[in-house]
Amino acid sequence: MSSSVLSPAARLRGLKPDWLNDPKVWRTEVLGGLVVALALIPEAISFSIIAGVDPAIGLFASFTMAVTISVVGGRRAMISAATGAVALVIAPLNREHGFGYLVAAVILAGVFQIVLGALGVAKLMRFVPRSVMVGFVNALAVLIFMAQVPEMYDVPWAVYPLILGGLALMVFFPKFTKVIPAPLVSIVVLTVITVAAGIAVPTVGDKGELPSSLPAPGLPDVPFTPDTLTTVAPYALAMALVGLMESLMTAKLVDDITDTRSSKTRESIGQGVANIVTGFFGGMGGCAMIGQTMINVKVSGARTRLSTFLAGSFLMVLCIVFGPVVSDIPMAALVAVMVMVSFATFDWHSIAPRTLKRMPAGEIAVMAVTVVCVVATANLAIGVVVGSVTAMVVFARRVARLADVTAVTDPDGSTVVYSVTGELFFASSNDLVGRFDYAGDPDRVVVDLSGAHVWDASSVAALDAVETRYAQRGKTVRITGLNEPSADLHARLTGELTGSH
């Protein structure tokens, strides 16, 4: 038989995902999903409390978000679930108008995310500089660690040796074998110790009651009127923007860690679909979870959609079938896991003295501003926006200095040629007007722009101002050397930017 003709079994193998053909990958994905599910439980309950809803609502949201995004998302192995950022946005709506309005906001936020994704909002990610990305990662690590501090305050003394023991297990266990994720080993060992020895420490069960059945679909309990829409829409839009920002930043981070590319547009639309599904199942909505994604990708080594799907599936199985066992897991075990994640997430190279010595001051400032804003507001989206704006200001100042003007007068003294080089835009063109000798120059002036590029209306207005000042003294100006885009812009706007013509 020709080698080019494949048997039905071979063709079927080619259609199957890689993890179905590789037991090692299968094992990594399954165990990664299990560790993430265990770490999701206390987080989802905590975020439910922030949003002012029953703990089951956060757990349902984490289940539906993870399972849905595993199918429709654009970034493999990324974990989406109920998050603190979303909880903070929609908490006032739930407090003032009730749970039905919260669910309606989640569904509408999903619609907004699909529209924004289709309009190409994901393309804005290319405007996020590397210094902002590093600041975002470091701030995230700080937030993950800070979120564990309350679990280490005013607790029985036994909590501290348990946390240290969990950290020691995660550091040294991988030296013997990496077949089983160290965080899972740590959680199991610490749970067995506390239960067997009857050590009284805070447990997952102390966070809230776990659900005993699967969520049922239904419509939000709100009047379907324009008033409801105007009440819900601002919260839904805020949730959509915060959720997309956090999800796209996380996707970019996972791209860098795994050295693979993902579809940010598909991820944006997928987040919307997942929130709509979550809303119809009575969940509180969510977005990408950076801490849990780091557990899945960086700690467990997961790389496929299977781990994301199983994280959501295991979450419900653990709550409904193994609720009493899960309730006995000491919070110290999960705190140790998250502390380890925070240390693994932080980019220690970025703050090494050698790195800081070589890094431009502007880049360091942008990174620091991003970290401070994120930590101060506990909102990753605000930090990224402020950091990006700061980076743009730093860039504008740097490029503005590159614009230069030199003058050469003809031997006969009848003409002066000004050569302008560099990028002319709002920051650099502000100084342009003051670089000419209006009173001392001869009657004919040539402004040579062959070494420059005109980017905006501010630059055209500056050139107009130069011509006007010379004209007031009876002198003529000729502008030469414009490249095609600059000439088009100049021809379109010159003389049209002031009312005095």
mmCIF file with all atom_site columns, C-alpha atoms in Angstrom, residues 362-363 390-405 420-432 435 451-456 459:
data_model
loop_
_atom_site.group_PDB
_atom_site.id
_atom_site.type_symbol
_atom_site.label_atom_id
_atom_site.label_alt_id
_atom_site.label_comp_id
_atom_site.label_asym_id
_atom_site.label_entity_id
_atom_site.label_seq_id
_atom_site.pdbx_PDB_ins_code
_atom_site.Cartn_x
_atom_site.Cartn_y
_atom_site.Cartn_z
_atom_site.occupancy
_atom_site.B_iso_or_equiv
_atom_site.pdbx_formal_charge
_atom_site.auth_seq_id
_atom_site.auth_comp_id
_atom_site.auth_asym_id
_atom_site.auth_atom_id
_atom_site.pdbx_PDB_model_num
ATOM 1  C CA . GLY A 1 362 ? 12.098 56.344 31.696 1.00 0.00 ? 362 GLY A CA 1
ATOM 2  C CA . GLU A 1 363 ? 11.569 52.571 31.428 1.00 0.00 ? 363 GLU A CA 1
ATOM 3  C CA . THR A 1 390 ? 3.086  57.222 31.240 1.00 0.00 ? 390 THR A CA 1
ATOM 4  C CA . ALA A 1 391 ? 5.078  55.248 28.669 1.00 0.00 ? 391 ALA A CA 1
ATOM 5  C CA . MET A 1 392 ? 3.547  57.323 25.856 1.00 0.00 ? 392 MET A CA 1
ATOM 6  C CA . VAL A 1 393 ? 4.503  60.565 27.646 1.00 0.00 ? 393 VAL A CA 1
ATOM 7  C CA . VAL A 1 394 ? 8.068  59.300 28.181 1.00 0.00 ? 394 VAL A CA 1
ATOM 8  C CA . PHE A 1 395 ? 8.270  58.247 24.531 1.00 0.00 ? 395 PHE A CA 1
ATOM 9  C CA . ALA A 1 396 ? 6.874  61.585 23.312 1.00 0.00 ? 396 ALA A CA 1
ATOM 10 C CA . ARG A 1 397 ? 9.454  63.504 25.379 1.00 0.00 ? 397 ARG A CA 1
ATOM 11 C CA . ARG A 1 398 ? 12.258 61.327 24.069 1.00 0.00 ? 398 ARG A CA 1
ATOM 12 C CA . VAL A 1 399 ? 11.226 61.611 20.411 1.00 0.00 ? 399 VAL A CA 1
ATOM 13 C CA . ALA A 1 400 ? 10.554 65.354 20.739 1.00 0.00 ? 400 ALA A CA 1
ATOM 14 C CA . ARG A 1 401 ? 14.242 65.912 21.470 1.00 0.00 ? 401 ARG A CA 1
ATOM 15 C CA . LEU A 1 402 ? 15.189 64.218 18.194 1.00 0.00 ? 402 LEU A CA 1
ATOM 16 C CA . ALA A 1 403 ? 13.709 67.065 16.106 1.00 0.00 ? 403 ALA A CA 1
ATOM 17 C CA . ASP A 1 404 ? 16.425 69.579 15.142 1.00 0.00 ? 404 ASP A CA 1
ATOM 18 C CA . VAL A 1 405 ? 16.739 72.748 13.049 1.00 0.00 ? 405 VAL A CA 1
ATOM 19 C CA . VAL A 1 420 ? 14.494 70.391 9.795  1.00 0.00 ? 420 VAL A CA 1
ATOM 20 C CA . THR A 1 421 ? 15.203 66.790 10.789 1.00 0.00 ? 421 THR A CA 1
ATOM 21 C CA . GLY A 1 422 ? 13.273 64.367 12.994 1.00 0.00 ? 422 GLY A CA 1
ATOM 22 C CA . GLU A 1 423 ? 9.645  63.570 13.787 1.00 0.00 ? 423 GLU A CA 1
ATOM 23 C CA . LEU A 1 424 ? 7.273  66.554 13.900 1.00 0.00 ? 424 LEU A CA 1
ATOM 24 C CA . PHE A 1 425 ? 4.264  65.981 16.150 1.00 0.00 ? 425 PHE A CA 1
ATOM 25 C CA . PHE A 1 426 ? 2.532  67.816 18.986 1.00 0.00 ? 426 PHE A CA 1
ATOM 26 C CA . ALA A 1 427 ? 5.461  67.503 21.418 1.00 0.00 ? 427 ALA A CA 1
ATOM 27 C CA . SER A 1 428 ? 8.318  68.421 19.075 1.00 0.00 ? 428 SER A CA 1
ATOM 28 C CA . SER A 1 429 ? 6.488  71.010 16.935 1.00 0.00 ? 429 SER A CA 1
ATOM 29 C CA . ASN A 1 430 ? 5.752  73.239 19.951 1.00 0.00 ? 430 ASN A CA 1
ATOM 30 C CA . ASP A 1 431 ? 9.441  74.281 19.987 1.00 0.00 ? 431 ASP A CA 1
ATOM 31 C CA . LEU A 1 432 ? 9.698  74.596 16.201 1.00 0.00 ? 432 LEU A CA 1
ATOM 32 C CA . ARG A 1 435 ? 13.918 78.102 16.201 1.00 0.00 ? 435 ARG A CA 1
ATOM 33 C CA . GLY A 1 451 ? 14.790 64.894 6.724  1.00 0.00 ? 451 GLY A CA 1
ATOM 34 C CA . ALA A 1 452 ? 11.548 65.194 8.683  1.00 0.00 ? 452 ALA A CA 1
ATOM 35 C CA . HIS A 1 453 ? 8.068  63.693 8.825  1.00 0.00 ? 453 HIS A CA 1
ATOM 36 C CA . VAL A 1 454 ? 4.904  65.671 9.618  1.00 0.00 ? 454 VAL A CA 1
ATOM 37 C CA . TRP A 1 455 ? 2.598  63.567 11.784 1.00 0.00 ? 455 TRP A CA 1
ATOM 38 C CA . ASP A 1 456 ? -0.273 65.751 12.969 1.00 0.00 ? 456 ASP A CA 1
ATOM 39 C CA . SER A 1 459 ? 2.963  70.368 13.187 1.00 0.00 ? 459 SER A CA 1
#
